Short mmCIF file of C-alpha atoms in Angstrom, two decimals:
data_model
loop_
_atom_site.label_atom_id
_atom_site.label_comp_id
_atom_site.label_asym_id
_atom_site.label_seq_id
_atom_site.Cartn_x
_atom_site.Cartn_y
_atom_site.Cartn_z
CA MET A 1 -6.12 -7.86 -23.06
CA LYS A 2 -7.76 -9.95 -20.55
CA LEU A 3 -6.61 -9.63 -16.70
CA ILE A 4 -7.04 -11.96 -13.43
CA TYR A 5 -5.99 -9.85 -10.47
CA VAL A 6 -5.53 -11.91 -7.54
CA ALA A 7 -5.85 -10.31 -3.99
CA TYR A 8 -6.51 -11.18 -0.40
CA GLY A 9 -9.56 -9.20 0.79
CA ASN A 10 -8.55 -8.66 4.33
CA VAL A 11 -6.15 -6.04 4.10
CA SER A 12 -6.81 -2.44 5.34
CA VAL A 13 -5.80 -0.74 1.81
CA PHE A 14 -7.93 -2.87 -0.26
CA SER A 15 -10.39 -0.11 -1.35
CA SER A 16 -7.59 2.36 -1.90
CA GLN A 17 -5.04 -0.01 -3.72
CA VAL A 18 -7.27 -2.70 -5.38
CA VAL A 19 -10.53 -1.36 -6.07
CA ALA A 20 -9.20 1.92 -7.11
CA LEU A 21 -6.79 0.40 -9.64
CA LEU A 22 -9.28 -2.09 -11.19
CA ASN A 23 -12.06 0.77 -11.58
CA HIS A 24 -9.45 2.98 -13.33
CA TYR A 25 -8.65 -0.17 -15.75
CA ILE A 26 -12.33 -0.23 -16.58
CA LEU A 27 -12.16 3.52 -17.37
CA SER A 28 -9.11 3.02 -19.66
CA ASP A 29 -10.98 0.76 -22.19
CA LYS A 30 -7.85 -1.36 -22.59
CA PHE A 31 -9.13 -4.72 -21.31
CA LYS A 32 -11.55 -7.27 -22.99
CA GLU A 33 -12.17 -8.63 -19.45
CA ILE A 34 -11.18 -8.16 -15.66
CA ILE A 35 -11.57 -10.99 -13.35
CA LEU A 36 -10.98 -10.22 -9.46
CA LEU A 37 -9.75 -13.48 -7.68
CA PHE A 38 -10.85 -12.25 -4.00
CA GLY A 39 -9.37 -14.34 -1.31
CA VAL A 40 -11.60 -14.65 1.59
CA ASP A 41 -10.51 -16.38 5.18
CA TYR A 42 -11.53 -19.99 4.98
CA ASN A 43 -13.92 -19.65 8.18
CA ALA A 44 -15.42 -16.29 7.33
CA LYS A 45 -18.21 -15.14 4.87
CA VAL A 46 -17.52 -12.85 2.03
CA ASN A 47 -17.21 -9.08 3.28
CA GLU A 48 -19.59 -7.61 0.82
CA ASN A 49 -18.51 -4.29 1.97
CA LYS A 50 -15.12 -4.85 0.69
CA LEU A 51 -16.61 -5.13 -2.92
CA LYS A 52 -19.31 -2.51 -2.76
CA ASP A 53 -17.47 0.02 -4.98
CA LEU A 54 -16.08 -2.10 -7.13
CA ASP A 55 -17.48 -1.54 -10.93
CA GLU A 56 -20.10 -3.91 -11.87
CA ASN A 57 -18.17 -5.00 -15.20
CA ILE A 58 -15.46 -6.76 -13.16
CA ARG A 59 -16.10 -10.36 -12.76
CA VAL A 60 -15.56 -11.31 -8.99
CA MET A 61 -14.50 -15.15 -8.37
CA PHE A 62 -13.58 -16.40 -4.83
CA PHE A 63 -11.20 -18.76 -3.15
CA LYS A 64 -10.53 -19.76 0.34
CA GLN A 65 -7.71 -18.48 2.19
CA TYR A 66 -6.06 -20.71 5.05
CA PRO A 67 -3.73 -19.64 7.49
CA GLN A 68 -0.26 -18.76 5.87
CA TYR A 69 1.53 -21.97 7.41
CA MET A 70 3.63 -24.45 5.39
CA LEU A 71 1.86 -27.41 6.63
CA ILE A 72 -1.59 -26.54 5.19
CA GLU A 73 -0.59 -24.19 2.32
CA ASN A 74 -1.97 -26.84 0.09
CA LYS A 75 -5.58 -26.01 1.16
CA THR A 76 -5.28 -22.71 -0.13
CA ILE A 77 -3.66 -23.99 -3.32
CA LYS A 78 -6.39 -26.45 -4.02
CA SER A 79 -8.91 -23.69 -3.63
CA ILE A 80 -7.36 -21.50 -6.03
CA ALA A 81 -6.87 -24.36 -8.44
CA LYS A 82 -10.62 -25.07 -8.20
CA THR A 83 -11.76 -21.49 -8.86
CA LEU A 84 -9.11 -21.14 -11.96
CA LYS A 85 -10.50 -24.39 -13.18
CA GLU A 86 -13.78 -22.45 -13.93
CA VAL A 87 -11.73 -19.62 -16.36
CA ASP A 88 -12.11 -20.51 -19.95
CA LYS A 89 -8.97 -20.06 -21.94
CA LEU A 90 -6.74 -19.47 -18.68
CA ASP A 91 -3.59 -19.29 -20.80
CA GLU A 92 -4.60 -16.17 -22.45
CA TYR A 93 -4.81 -13.93 -19.04
CA VAL A 94 -2.18 -11.81 -17.70
CA ILE A 95 -2.37 -12.76 -13.90
CA HIS A 96 -1.43 -10.01 -11.46
CA ILE A 97 -1.17 -11.30 -8.04
CA ARG A 98 -0.60 -8.98 -4.81
CA ASN A 99 1.55 -10.48 -2.48
CA GLU A 100 4.37 -12.89 -2.80
CA VAL A 101 2.96 -15.63 -0.74
CA THR A 102 -0.39 -15.51 -2.58
CA ALA A 103 1.81 -15.46 -5.80
CA HIS A 104 3.43 -18.85 -4.52
CA TYR A 105 -0.08 -20.17 -4.02
CA VAL A 106 -1.15 -19.17 -7.79
CA PHE A 107 1.80 -20.46 -9.41
CA LYS A 108 1.47 -23.90 -7.41
CA ALA A 109 -2.41 -23.92 -8.30
CA ILE A 110 -1.57 -23.38 -12.23
CA GLU A 111 1.11 -26.13 -11.77
CA LYS A 112 -1.59 -28.44 -10.18
CA ILE A 113 -4.08 -27.80 -13.19
CA GLY A 114 -1.63 -28.29 -15.69
CA ILE A 115 -2.18 -25.11 -17.72
CA LYS A 116 0.84 -23.13 -18.83
CA ASN A 117 0.78 -19.81 -18.31
CA ASN A 118 4.00 -17.33 -18.55
CA LYS A 119 1.91 -14.16 -17.98
CA LEU A 120 2.08 -14.02 -14.08
CA LEU A 121 3.10 -10.87 -12.46
CA ALA A 122 4.12 -11.19 -8.78
CA ASP A 123 3.40 -7.81 -6.74
CA VAL A 124 5.75 -8.01 -3.66
CA ARG A 125 4.60 -5.16 -1.23
CA GLY A 126 7.37 -5.48 1.47
CA ALA A 127 10.05 -7.55 2.97
CA GLY A 128 7.93 -10.23 4.17
CA LEU A 129 10.32 -12.25 6.10
CA GLU A 130 12.14 -9.36 7.92
CA GLN A 131 8.85 -7.92 9.05
CA LEU A 132 8.24 -11.44 10.88
CA LEU A 133 11.50 -11.50 12.28
CA GLU A 134 11.57 -7.63 13.37
CA PHE A 135 8.08 -7.14 14.64
CA SER A 136 6.30 -10.59 15.12
CA ASN A 137 5.80 -12.01 18.63
CA LYS A 138 5.54 -15.65 17.22
CA ASN A 139 7.45 -18.33 19.24
CA LYS A 140 10.80 -19.37 17.71
CA LEU A 141 9.51 -22.58 15.94
CA ILE A 142 6.81 -20.97 14.33
CA LEU A 143 9.29 -18.38 13.12
CA ALA A 144 11.50 -21.18 11.95
CA PHE A 145 8.75 -23.00 9.87
CA LYS A 146 7.82 -19.25 8.41
CA LYS A 147 11.42 -18.85 7.35
CA ILE A 148 11.51 -22.13 5.80
CA GLN A 149 8.09 -21.19 3.88
CA ARG A 150 9.49 -17.89 2.67
CA GLU A 151 12.51 -19.64 1.27
CA LYS A 152 9.74 -21.65 -0.88
CA VAL A 153 8.17 -18.48 -1.93
CA ASP A 154 11.59 -17.12 -3.01
CA GLY A 155 12.22 -20.34 -4.96
CA THR A 156 8.72 -19.72 -6.71
CA LEU A 157 9.35 -15.91 -7.28
CA SER A 158 12.41 -16.93 -9.22
CA LYS A 159 10.51 -19.24 -11.45
CA ILE A 160 7.83 -16.37 -12.07
CA LYS A 161 10.64 -14.03 -12.77
CA ASN A 162 8.40 -11.02 -13.48
CA ILE A 163 8.21 -9.10 -10.16
CA SER A 164 6.46 -5.81 -9.34
CA VAL A 165 7.86 -3.91 -6.18
CA VAL A 166 7.14 -0.57 -4.44
CA SER A 167 10.32 1.09 -3.94
CA ASP A 168 13.99 0.74 -5.27
CA ALA A 169 15.15 -0.28 -1.93
CA LEU A 170 12.64 -3.45 -2.08
CA LYS A 171 13.98 -3.92 -5.80
CA PHE A 172 17.56 -4.06 -4.56
CA TYR A 173 16.60 -6.35 -1.69
CA ILE A 174 14.80 -8.82 -4.01
CA MET A 175 17.69 -8.82 -6.15
CA ASN A 176 20.14 -9.34 -3.16
CA LYS A 177 17.91 -12.44 -2.17
CA LEU A 178 17.20 -13.99 -5.52
CA GLY A 179 19.91 -12.81 -7.95
CA VAL A 180 19.68 -10.43 -10.88
CA ASP A 181 18.04 -12.82 -13.48
CA LEU A 182 14.70 -11.38 -12.84
CA ASN A 183 12.27 -8.65 -14.45
CA ILE A 184 11.69 -6.28 -11.45
CA TYR A 185 9.56 -3.43 -12.05
CA VAL A 186 8.91 -0.54 -9.44
CA ASN A 187 5.48 0.64 -8.88
CA SER A 188 4.89 2.68 -5.74
CA CYS A 189 1.55 2.76 -3.87
CA LEU A 190 -1.19 5.10 -5.44
CA ALA A 191 -3.33 7.84 -4.55
CA ASN A 192 -6.78 7.99 -6.52
CA GLN A 193 -7.90 11.10 -8.16
CA SER A 194 -9.70 12.34 -5.13
CA PHE A 195 -6.14 13.37 -3.63
CA LYS A 196 -5.13 16.86 -4.61
CA PHE A 197 -5.09 19.92 -2.68
CA ASN A 198 -8.45 21.92 -2.53
CA PRO A 199 -8.26 25.35 -0.57
CA ASP A 200 -11.91 25.23 -0.23
CA ASP A 201 -11.73 22.10 1.45
CA ARG A 202 -9.13 23.46 3.89
CA ILE A 203 -10.97 26.44 4.97
CA ASN A 204 -14.42 24.57 5.58
CA ILE A 205 -12.70 21.45 7.45
CA ARG A 206 -10.52 23.96 9.55
CA ASP A 207 -13.84 25.51 10.49
CA GLU A 208 -15.54 22.50 11.44
CA LEU A 209 -12.61 21.49 13.63
CA ASN A 210 -12.45 24.87 15.12
CA ILE A 211 -8.86 25.41 14.01
CA SER A 212 -7.63 28.94 13.55
CA THR A 213 -5.59 30.38 10.75
CA THR A 214 -2.75 30.53 12.89
CA ASP A 215 -2.91 27.39 14.48
CA ASN A 216 -0.74 24.55 13.34
CA LEU A 217 -2.40 21.22 12.55
CA LEU A 218 -0.52 17.92 12.40
CA VAL A 219 -1.89 14.72 10.95
CA LEU A 220 -1.32 11.20 11.20
CA SER A 221 -3.46 8.86 8.85
CA THR A 222 -2.87 4.89 8.85
CA GLY A 223 -5.02 2.25 7.36
CA GLY A 224 -3.91 0.24 10.42
CA ASP A 225 -1.87 0.33 13.63
CA SER A 226 1.21 -2.12 12.85
CA PRO A 227 3.85 -2.13 15.26
CA TRP A 228 6.34 -0.65 12.58
CA GLN A 229 3.95 2.62 12.18
CA ASN A 230 4.52 3.95 15.30
CA THR A 231 0.91 5.67 15.32
CA ALA A 232 0.20 5.86 19.06
CA LYS A 233 3.75 6.54 20.27
CA THR A 234 4.08 9.62 17.77
CA ILE A 235 0.70 10.95 18.82
CA ASN A 236 1.78 10.80 22.41
CA PHE A 237 4.96 12.66 21.71
CA LEU A 238 3.39 15.47 19.88
CA THR A 239 0.42 15.89 22.31
CA ASP A 240 2.97 16.25 25.27
CA ARG A 241 4.32 19.10 23.62
CA ASN A 242 1.09 20.72 23.16
CA PHE A 243 0.83 20.14 19.35
CA LYS A 244 -2.69 20.05 17.85
CA VAL A 245 -2.99 16.44 16.32
CA LEU A 246 -5.37 15.32 13.73
CA ASN A 247 -5.60 11.57 14.09
CA LEU A 248 -7.38 9.82 11.18
CA SER A 249 -6.60 6.29 12.18
CA LYS A 250 -8.79 3.74 13.91
CA THR A 251 -6.59 4.08 17.58
CA VAL A 252 -8.49 6.16 19.76
CA ILE A 253 -6.47 8.50 21.80
CA GLU A 254 -7.98 10.84 24.44
CA HIS A 255 -6.19 13.90 24.90
CA GLU A 256 -7.39 17.39 24.70
CA ASN A 257 -4.83 18.18 21.84
CA VAL A 258 -6.02 15.38 19.66
CA ILE A 259 -8.83 15.35 17.19
CA THR A 260 -9.94 11.91 16.29
CA ARG A 261 -11.74 11.36 12.97
CA PHE A 262 -11.72 7.94 11.50
CA VAL A 263 -13.46 9.11 8.05
CA PRO A 264 -14.63 7.60 4.92
CA TYR A 265 -11.98 6.85 2.36
CA ASN A 266 -13.52 9.49 -0.23
CA GLU A 267 -13.41 12.20 2.69
CA VAL A 268 -9.82 11.77 3.75
CA SER A 269 -8.08 14.20 0.98
CA LYS A 270 -10.43 17.00 2.54
CA TYR A 271 -8.67 16.63 5.89
CA LEU A 272 -5.13 16.34 4.40
CA SER A 273 -5.96 19.65 2.79
CA ALA A 274 -6.94 21.46 5.89
CA ALA A 275 -3.71 19.95 7.76
CA ASP A 276 -0.42 22.11 7.85
CA ALA A 277 2.05 18.93 7.86
CA ALA A 278 1.86 15.12 8.08
CA ILE A 279 4.26 13.26 10.37
CA ILE A 280 5.66 9.54 9.40
CA TRP A 281 8.08 8.67 12.12
CA ARG A 282 9.11 4.89 12.00
CA GLU A 283 11.83 2.70 13.53
CA ILE A 284 15.11 2.06 11.48
CA SER A 285 14.50 -1.63 10.11
CA VAL A 286 14.46 -3.34 7.01
CA THR A 287 10.58 -3.45 6.88
CA ASN A 288 10.54 0.38 6.91
CA LYS A 289 13.45 1.03 4.69
CA VAL A 290 11.95 -0.74 1.77
CA ALA A 291 8.30 0.39 2.35
CA SER A 292 6.09 2.50 0.33
CA PRO A 293 3.27 3.80 2.75
CA VAL A 294 0.06 4.54 1.13
CA LYS A 295 -0.36 7.50 3.02
CA PHE A 296 2.83 9.08 1.98
CA SER A 297 1.54 8.61 -1.56
CA GLU A 298 -1.91 10.34 -0.41
CA TYR A 299 -0.17 13.28 1.31
CA MET A 300 2.29 14.04 -1.54
CA CYS A 301 -0.77 14.09 -3.83
CA CYS A 302 -2.48 16.71 -1.56
CA GLY A 303 0.49 18.80 -1.47
CA LEU A 304 0.71 18.50 2.55
CA PRO A 305 4.27 18.52 3.48
CA VAL A 306 5.88 15.55 5.60
CA ILE A 307 8.15 15.58 8.63
CA THR A 308 9.98 12.47 8.79
CA ASN A 309 13.10 10.57 9.84
CA LYS A 310 15.45 8.77 7.49
CA SER A 311 13.60 5.35 8.15
CA ILE A 312 12.02 4.83 4.65
CA ASP A 313 14.29 5.26 1.63
CA LEU A 314 11.33 5.90 -0.80
CA ILE A 315 10.28 9.15 1.36
CA THR A 316 13.87 10.01 2.16
CA ASN A 317 14.76 10.20 -1.57
CA TYR A 318 11.49 12.16 -2.71
CA ILE A 319 11.78 14.81 -0.04
CA ASN A 320 15.23 15.36 -0.63
CA LYS A 321 14.58 15.73 -4.45
CA ASN A 322 11.31 17.75 -4.39
CA LYS A 323 11.49 19.66 -1.34
CA SER A 324 8.02 18.44 0.01
CA GLY A 325 8.90 18.11 3.77
CA VAL A 326 11.65 17.94 6.07
CA ILE A 327 13.94 14.99 7.39
CA LEU A 328 14.92 15.38 10.98
CA GLU A 329 17.36 13.32 12.92
CA ASP A 330 15.26 13.56 16.21
CA ILE A 331 11.61 13.93 16.77
CA ASP A 332 12.54 16.58 19.23
CA GLU A 333 13.58 18.93 16.48
CA ILE A 334 9.87 19.17 15.44
CA ASN A 335 8.93 22.70 16.46
CA GLU A 336 6.95 25.69 15.42
CA GLU A 337 9.76 27.08 13.36
CA THR A 338 9.75 23.60 11.61
CA LEU A 339 5.97 24.39 10.72
CA SER A 340 6.38 27.91 9.75
CA ASN A 341 8.87 27.13 7.09
CA LEU A 342 6.68 24.22 5.77
CA LYS A 343 3.77 26.51 5.41
CA GLN A 344 5.82 28.45 2.91
CA LEU A 345 5.63 25.81 0.40
CA ASP A 346 3.20 26.19 -2.47
CA ARG A 347 1.13 23.37 -2.00
CA PHE A 348 -0.46 23.55 -5.50
CA ILE A 349 2.86 23.20 -7.03
CA LYS A 350 3.83 20.39 -4.68
CA SER A 351 0.42 18.25 -5.19
CA SER A 352 0.79 18.44 -9.04
CA GLU A 353 4.52 17.39 -9.00
CA ALA A 354 3.36 14.33 -6.73
CA ILE A 355 0.08 13.36 -8.73
CA GLN A 356 2.78 12.79 -11.78
CA VAL A 357 4.78 10.24 -9.72
CA TYR A 358 2.05 8.67 -7.30
CA GLY A 359 -1.35 9.11 -9.18
CA ILE A 360 -3.56 6.64 -10.06
CA GLU A 361 -3.20 7.31 -13.97
CA THR A 362 0.55 7.12 -13.67
CA ILE A 363 0.78 3.90 -11.49
CA ALA A 364 -2.09 2.07 -13.77
CA ASN A 365 -0.59 3.24 -16.82
CA ASN A 366 2.92 1.65 -15.38
CA TYR A 367 1.24 -1.61 -14.81
CA ILE A 368 -0.43 -1.71 -18.25
CA LYS A 369 2.97 -1.35 -19.67
CA ILE A 370 4.04 -4.28 -17.89
CA TYR A 371 1.12 -6.38 -18.98
CA ASN A 372 2.08 -5.48 -22.48
CA LYS A 373 5.44 -6.86 -21.98
CA LEU A 374 3.88 -10.15 -20.60
CA ILE A 375 1.94 -10.78 -23.88
CA ALA A 376 4.23 -9.49 -26.32
#
């Protein structure tokens, strides 16, 4: 099997979701060739740091990605087409495209160069239009153009037909928009093999942070600080009530009860083992309803209980089924009793359960099954 994986490099989870997945593919020994088609901002240099952990056996090719505006999208399409022309026997490759707008560009690029390839998989990561409408501060005219562009993207998805989504809620969202004559597969965000509960890391990191065995340590960890993630707002609420908070985000909050550590990705699991619970508290919105937060997968694989509201269907359903956290109506309900109950959970068991669902081997195998269907 030969694979081209198309991804825009300027995303916070590139290392955890793209590099980790492709490296795992190399280890699986199921691919004759893997090409990463790497999108770079049109006015920027290649961020080599993004690619430093990528397996040397993966061929990297580049295209220029211009701002996602309808009137200039043809520049991105031309750049992709130019790069794809360099691939010999393009029709033999499965082409896995991360993000529905990029999938639209790739589909149009393949049309432009006149090569037929039905082995495309559009990997939709969220409700893009709703994210713009709910959280964007762009003016109404720009939003109107964005809405028209999204309608074009939806039309392309209907032609691609093979779509991967990150949650059941997103699957139903896509079906309601585009109809049921599609092959839609659910693959949540993955956690790599480093994410598992480690009691030694728990002891060592708590010593490093000067957290006693009786203290409760809550963690927030995001790859960014998007408006729908509520990172700063949630931390402020918890610190006002004297909870100790481990802030593993780029957002620095000065408070005596906040410990900020923006650590290398391969060390995050150590800090998750050290924590007693994680908080994911988001606004009720379509954007959140259909989401699959990377950090939730990582929390679960570390056996870390999650305190949340009902904003994200995937999280609500998983916690209800596996009892791996608690769902509250109001953030004011977080108290010492809540944390005491969560500390009774067997983290080894919860970690093992989650790895079967969100672990990299499970997610990678799910994608490979889809690829095999595309080439059958």
